[in-house]
């Protein structure tokens, strides 16, 4: 059979528009709540509604799911989380700093928490400029093909994160960074752009996981109405990534285990559900422990 030339990358999940984080709890319902961790600091951004770009279908659900998981089971205190929806460029600059070397709210929050463990989660659109020189996160007030003016440079984000006096920094990007934000994906969804949304060189203390490779479109998990990457990220952090054959079963979840688990199941889920490729990418100078694996035995989900 001849495959279709294009297909819709979004589907209808079981919730039919209901806030999906109620269903997402199925992924970690057997995980005992963690103790409060005053050193855990997070930024959670969900950009769904854009002024002049197509909406990012699952971004509210993605951010809600991550926020609930962090606060209910990983010990993050709500007052240690900066939680934003439809963040504009001014919000990015306020939180992360407008230019390399300029401090934002995150830097001040880290200074108030010695040995802070920072987690940054973003769900929304990204883009690469026409010259393939920079990759951007797109604020809600971005205009099409004006990322050089409206976007927030990932190079600026990484430069400012490298300056933080934090024990560790983990960046999780549920995004794509091609120039097309339409509703269709062209099989086989192969990389098209040349530049990756990762630091040019590994930064000590900084780990970055991105949902898709260069030019690929990120897909939806139709069961939970969240991004495919976010679904397996949560499932892995809930303990599955520590289990054999991917994990070592030592009761601790490190960034390498999380990446390998997430990448393997995103690859599989994209091929089984949509028949196309989605491959997460990863950068880290060293492997750091994210959390203890307090999950119930395999199969409890």
Short mmCIF file of C-alpha atoms in Angstrom, two decimals:
data_model
loop_
_atom_site.label_atom_id
_atom_site.label_comp_id
_atom_site.label_asym_id
_atom_site.label_seq_id
_atom_site.Cartn_x
_atom_site.Cartn_y
_atom_site.Cartn_z
CA UNK A 1 0.00 0.00 0.00
CA UNK A 2 1.15 3.52 -0.74
CA UNK A 3 1.50 5.55 2.48
CA UNK A 4 -0.26 8.94 2.60
CA UNK A 5 1.80 11.95 1.58
CA UNK A 6 0.91 13.69 4.82
CA UNK A 7 -1.07 12.93 7.94
CA UNK A 8 -2.42 14.86 10.86
CA UNK A 9 -0.02 14.71 13.78
CA UNK A 10 -2.76 15.27 16.37
CA UNK A 11 -5.44 12.81 17.39
CA UNK A 12 -8.33 12.73 19.80
CA UNK A 13 -7.45 11.10 23.11
CA UNK A 14 -9.74 9.50 25.64
CA UNK A 15 -10.49 12.76 27.45
CA UNK A 16 -12.22 14.56 24.55
CA UNK A 17 -10.96 17.93 25.70
CA UNK A 18 -10.93 17.33 29.45
CA UNK A 19 -7.79 18.38 31.30
CA UNK A 20 -5.63 15.35 30.79
CA UNK A 21 -3.58 15.52 33.97
CA UNK A 22 -6.33 13.52 35.72
CA UNK A 23 -5.62 10.66 33.33
CA UNK A 24 -1.86 11.22 33.41
CA UNK A 25 -1.92 10.22 37.08
CA UNK A 26 -2.34 6.65 35.82
CA UNK A 27 1.32 6.79 34.86
CA UNK A 28 2.48 7.33 38.45
CA UNK A 29 -0.43 6.42 40.71
CA UNK A 30 1.61 3.70 42.43
CA UNK A 31 4.52 6.05 43.17
CA UNK A 32 4.63 7.08 46.85
CA UNK A 33 4.79 10.86 47.36
CA UNK A 34 8.32 12.12 47.97
CA UNK A 35 9.38 14.23 50.91
CA UNK A 36 9.62 18.01 50.47
CA UNK A 37 12.91 18.94 48.86
CA UNK A 38 13.75 22.60 49.62
CA UNK A 39 16.67 22.45 47.16
CA UNK A 40 14.46 21.49 44.20
CA UNK A 41 13.71 24.48 41.93
CA UNK A 42 11.69 24.36 38.70
CA UNK A 43 10.50 26.50 35.81
CA UNK A 44 7.42 25.10 34.02
CA UNK A 45 6.25 26.83 30.83
CA UNK A 46 3.30 25.77 28.67
CA UNK A 47 2.80 27.89 25.52
CA UNK A 48 -0.33 26.79 23.68
CA UNK A 49 -2.15 29.92 22.51
CA UNK A 50 -0.07 32.04 20.12
CA UNK A 51 -1.17 35.41 18.83
CA UNK A 52 -0.15 34.79 15.21
CA UNK A 53 0.95 31.15 15.07
CA UNK A 54 -1.06 27.91 15.16
CA UNK A 55 -1.70 26.71 18.69
CA UNK A 56 0.55 24.09 20.24
CA UNK A 57 -2.11 21.46 20.83
CA UNK A 58 -0.97 19.78 24.05
CA UNK A 59 1.15 22.41 25.78
CA UNK A 60 -1.30 23.29 28.57
CA UNK A 61 -1.82 19.59 29.29
CA UNK A 62 1.93 18.97 29.18
CA UNK A 63 2.71 21.73 31.66
CA UNK A 64 -0.17 20.77 33.96
CA UNK A 65 1.01 17.16 34.00
CA UNK A 66 4.63 18.06 34.79
CA UNK A 67 3.63 20.56 37.49
CA UNK A 68 1.35 18.03 39.19
CA UNK A 69 4.00 15.31 39.02
CA UNK A 70 6.71 17.53 40.47
CA UNK A 71 4.58 18.83 43.35
CA UNK A 72 2.68 15.66 44.20
CA UNK A 73 5.42 13.06 43.92
CA UNK A 74 8.90 14.53 43.51
CA UNK A 75 8.89 16.86 46.51
CA UNK A 76 8.94 20.22 44.70
CA UNK A 77 7.43 23.02 46.74
CA UNK A 78 5.01 25.25 44.82
CA UNK A 79 6.85 28.37 46.03
CA UNK A 80 10.03 27.01 44.41
CA UNK A 81 8.33 26.70 40.99
CA UNK A 82 7.87 29.50 38.48
CA UNK A 83 4.80 28.32 36.55
CA UNK A 84 3.91 30.15 33.32
CA UNK A 85 1.31 29.69 30.57
CA UNK A 86 1.52 31.48 27.22
CA UNK A 87 4.72 33.24 28.27
CA UNK A 88 5.62 36.28 26.20
CA UNK A 89 9.16 37.31 25.29
CA UNK A 90 9.25 39.71 28.23
CA UNK A 91 8.46 36.76 30.53
CA UNK A 92 11.37 34.72 29.13
CA UNK A 93 13.73 37.65 29.59
CA UNK A 94 12.47 38.27 33.13
CA UNK A 95 12.91 34.66 34.18
CA UNK A 96 16.12 33.70 32.35
CA UNK A 97 17.78 37.04 31.52
CA UNK A 98 17.52 39.16 28.39
CA UNK A 99 21.10 38.63 27.23
CA UNK A 100 24.00 36.30 28.07
CA UNK A 101 25.34 37.31 31.45
CA UNK A 102 22.15 39.12 32.52
CA UNK A 103 20.51 37.56 35.58
CA UNK A 104 16.80 36.83 35.79
CA UNK A 105 14.41 35.57 38.44
CA UNK A 106 15.80 32.05 38.18
CA UNK A 107 19.31 33.19 39.13
CA UNK A 108 17.96 35.04 42.16
CA UNK A 109 15.87 32.03 43.19
CA UNK A 110 18.92 29.75 42.95
CA UNK A 111 20.97 32.14 45.09
CA UNK A 112 18.35 31.82 47.82
CA UNK A 113 18.60 28.00 47.69
CA UNK A 114 22.19 26.80 48.16
CA UNK A 115 22.94 23.59 46.24
CA UNK A 116 19.75 24.04 44.21
CA UNK A 117 18.74 21.32 41.78
CA UNK A 118 17.11 23.11 38.85
CA UNK A 119 14.62 21.59 36.40
CA UNK A 120 13.33 23.59 33.43
CA UNK A 121 10.42 22.26 31.39
CA UNK A 122 9.09 23.96 28.25
CA UNK A 123 6.24 22.86 25.98
CA UNK A 124 5.45 24.98 22.95
CA UNK A 125 6.81 26.00 19.57
CA UNK A 126 10.45 26.41 18.71
CA UNK A 127 12.15 27.52 15.50
CA UNK A 128 15.42 27.71 13.61
CA UNK A 129 16.30 30.87 11.70
CA UNK A 130 16.61 30.85 7.92
CA UNK A 131 20.40 30.91 8.06
CA UNK A 132 20.59 27.83 10.31
CA UNK A 133 22.56 29.82 12.86
CA UNK A 134 20.32 29.91 15.94
CA UNK A 135 17.57 27.87 17.57
CA UNK A 136 14.81 29.67 19.46
CA UNK A 137 11.97 29.05 21.87
CA UNK A 138 8.95 30.96 20.59
CA UNK A 139 7.08 33.17 23.07
CA UNK A 140 3.30 33.51 22.74
CA UNK A 141 3.62 36.92 21.08
CA UNK A 142 5.86 35.65 18.26
CA UNK A 143 5.08 36.28 14.60
CA UNK A 144 5.76 33.82 11.75
CA UNK A 145 9.33 33.77 10.45
CA UNK A 146 10.45 36.54 12.82
CA UNK A 147 12.23 34.33 15.32
CA UNK A 148 15.38 36.49 15.17
CA UNK A 149 13.33 39.36 16.63
CA UNK A 150 10.54 37.64 18.57
CA UNK A 151 12.19 34.41 19.72
CA UNK A 152 14.28 33.64 22.78
CA UNK A 153 17.67 32.19 21.83
CA UNK A 154 18.55 28.82 23.25
CA UNK A 155 22.19 29.91 23.19
CA UNK A 156 21.28 32.72 25.61
CA UNK A 157 19.39 30.26 27.82
CA UNK A 158 22.32 27.83 27.94
CA UNK A 159 24.85 30.60 28.58
CA UNK A 160 22.87 31.92 31.54
CA UNK A 161 22.20 28.44 32.93
CA UNK A 162 25.93 27.74 32.82
CA UNK A 163 26.46 30.71 35.16
CA UNK A 164 24.03 29.47 37.81
CA UNK A 165 25.54 28.40 41.09
CA UNK A 166 23.42 25.25 41.14
CA UNK A 167 24.22 21.65 41.96
CA UNK A 168 22.63 20.53 38.68
CA UNK A 169 20.44 21.88 35.89
CA UNK A 170 18.15 19.73 33.73
CA UNK A 171 16.36 21.20 30.70
CA UNK A 172 13.42 19.30 29.18
CA UNK A 173 12.06 20.66 25.88
CA UNK A 174 8.77 19.30 24.52
CA UNK A 175 9.17 21.21 21.29
CA UNK A 176 10.12 21.12 17.65
CA UNK A 177 12.31 23.70 15.98
CA UNK A 178 11.66 23.56 12.26
CA UNK A 179 10.03 26.46 10.43
CA UNK A 180 6.68 24.74 9.78
CA UNK A 181 4.13 24.75 12.62
CA UNK A 182 1.20 23.41 10.64
CA UNK A 183 -1.03 20.47 11.59
CA UNK A 184 0.46 17.96 9.16
CA UNK A 185 3.56 15.80 9.24
CA UNK A 186 5.21 14.39 6.12
CA UNK A 187 6.33 10.78 6.53
CA UNK A 188 8.90 9.65 7.47
CA UNK A 189 9.45 12.87 9.54
CA UNK A 190 13.21 12.78 8.96
CA UNK A 191 15.59 15.51 10.16
CA UNK A 192 15.72 18.42 7.71
CA UNK A 193 17.51 21.29 9.42
CA UNK A 194 21.24 21.22 10.10
CA UNK A 195 21.51 22.76 13.56
CA UNK A 196 20.45 20.92 16.72
CA UNK A 197 18.71 22.44 19.75
CA UNK A 198 21.54 21.39 22.05
CA UNK A 199 24.53 23.28 23.46
CA UNK A 200 27.39 23.42 20.96
CA UNK A 201 29.57 21.74 23.58
CA UNK A 202 28.56 19.91 26.73
CA UNK A 203 28.25 22.24 29.70
CA UNK A 204 29.34 20.95 33.14
CA UNK A 205 26.33 20.47 35.37
CA UNK A 206 23.83 20.97 32.52
CA UNK A 207 21.71 18.19 30.98
CA UNK A 208 19.39 18.86 28.04
CA UNK A 209 16.72 16.51 26.66
CA UNK A 210 14.79 17.61 23.57
CA UNK A 211 11.67 15.84 22.30
CA UNK A 212 12.67 15.64 18.64
CA UNK A 213 15.66 15.80 16.33
CA UNK A 214 16.36 18.50 13.74
CA UNK A 215 13.32 19.37 11.67
CA UNK A 216 11.11 16.64 13.08
CA UNK A 217 7.61 17.45 14.33
CA UNK A 218 6.77 16.34 17.86
CA UNK A 219 3.81 14.00 18.10
CA UNK A 220 0.97 13.52 20.58
CA UNK A 221 0.19 10.58 22.83
CA UNK A 222 -3.46 10.00 21.95
CA UNK A 223 -4.22 8.15 25.19
CA UNK A 224 -3.24 10.92 27.58
CA UNK A 225 -3.53 14.00 25.34
CA UNK A 226 0.03 15.07 26.10
CA UNK A 227 3.21 15.08 24.05
CA UNK A 228 4.66 11.66 23.31
CA UNK A 229 7.97 12.76 24.82
CA UNK A 230 6.29 14.08 27.98
CA UNK A 231 4.30 10.88 28.46
CA UNK A 232 7.40 8.65 28.52
CA UNK A 233 9.41 11.22 30.43
CA UNK A 234 6.88 11.06 33.29
CA UNK A 235 6.64 7.29 33.07
CA UNK A 236 10.43 6.98 33.25
CA UNK A 237 10.72 9.39 36.18
CA UNK A 238 8.00 7.43 37.99
CA UNK A 239 10.44 4.53 38.19
CA UNK A 240 10.18 2.61 34.92
CA UNK A 241 13.52 3.91 33.64
CA UNK A 242 15.34 2.20 36.51
CA UNK A 243 13.96 -1.23 35.58
CA UNK A 244 15.76 -3.77 33.39
CA UNK A 245 16.65 -3.96 30.58
CA UNK A 246 17.24 -0.19 30.34
CA UNK A 247 17.93 0.69 33.98
CA UNK A 248 20.31 -0.92 36.45
CA UNK A 249 17.77 -1.38 39.24
CA UNK A 250 19.84 0.48 41.83
CA UNK A 251 16.90 2.48 43.14
CA UNK A 252 18.17 5.76 41.67
CA UNK A 253 17.16 7.46 38.44
CA UNK A 254 19.93 9.23 36.57
CA UNK A 255 19.76 11.36 33.45
CA UNK A 256 21.21 8.65 31.20
CA UNK A 257 18.54 6.15 32.24
CA UNK A 258 15.79 8.73 31.73
CA UNK A 259 17.04 9.60 28.25
CA UNK A 260 17.51 6.03 27.06
CA UNK A 261 14.07 5.00 28.34
CA UNK A 262 12.31 8.04 26.91
CA UNK A 263 14.05 7.88 23.53
CA UNK A 264 13.37 4.15 23.11
CA UNK A 265 9.65 4.43 23.79
CA UNK A 266 9.15 7.68 21.87
CA UNK A 267 10.78 6.04 18.84
CA UNK A 268 8.52 3.01 19.25
CA UNK A 269 5.35 5.01 19.94
CA UNK A 270 5.88 7.29 16.93
CA UNK A 271 6.31 4.34 14.60
CA UNK A 272 3.41 2.31 16.00
CA UNK A 273 0.89 5.15 16.23
CA UNK A 274 1.82 7.36 13.28
CA UNK A 275 4.22 5.28 11.21
CA UNK A 276 6.88 8.01 11.30
CA UNK A 277 10.07 8.86 13.15
CA UNK A 278 10.46 10.97 16.27
CA UNK A 279 13.82 10.73 17.97
CA UNK A 280 14.66 12.67 21.16
CA UNK A 281 18.18 14.07 21.52
CA UNK A 282 20.41 14.54 24.56
CA UNK A 283 23.42 16.49 25.82
CA UNK A 284 25.21 16.08 29.13
CA UNK A 285 28.77 16.49 30.34
CA UNK A 286 28.15 13.98 33.13
CA UNK A 287 25.41 11.75 34.45
CA UNK A 288 23.55 13.12 37.44
CA UNK A 289 20.96 11.51 39.71
CA UNK A 290 17.50 13.08 39.36
CA UNK A 291 15.49 11.20 41.95
CA UNK A 292 15.17 7.91 43.79
CA UNK A 293 13.09 5.24 42.06
CA UNK A 294 10.24 4.70 44.51
CA UNK A 295 7.93 3.03 42.03
CA UNK A 296 5.85 -0.07 42.57
CA UNK A 297 6.79 -3.29 40.73
CA UNK A 298 6.58 -3.34 36.96
CA UNK A 299 3.07 -3.71 35.62
CA UNK A 300 1.39 -1.72 38.38
CA UNK A 301 0.53 1.05 35.90
#
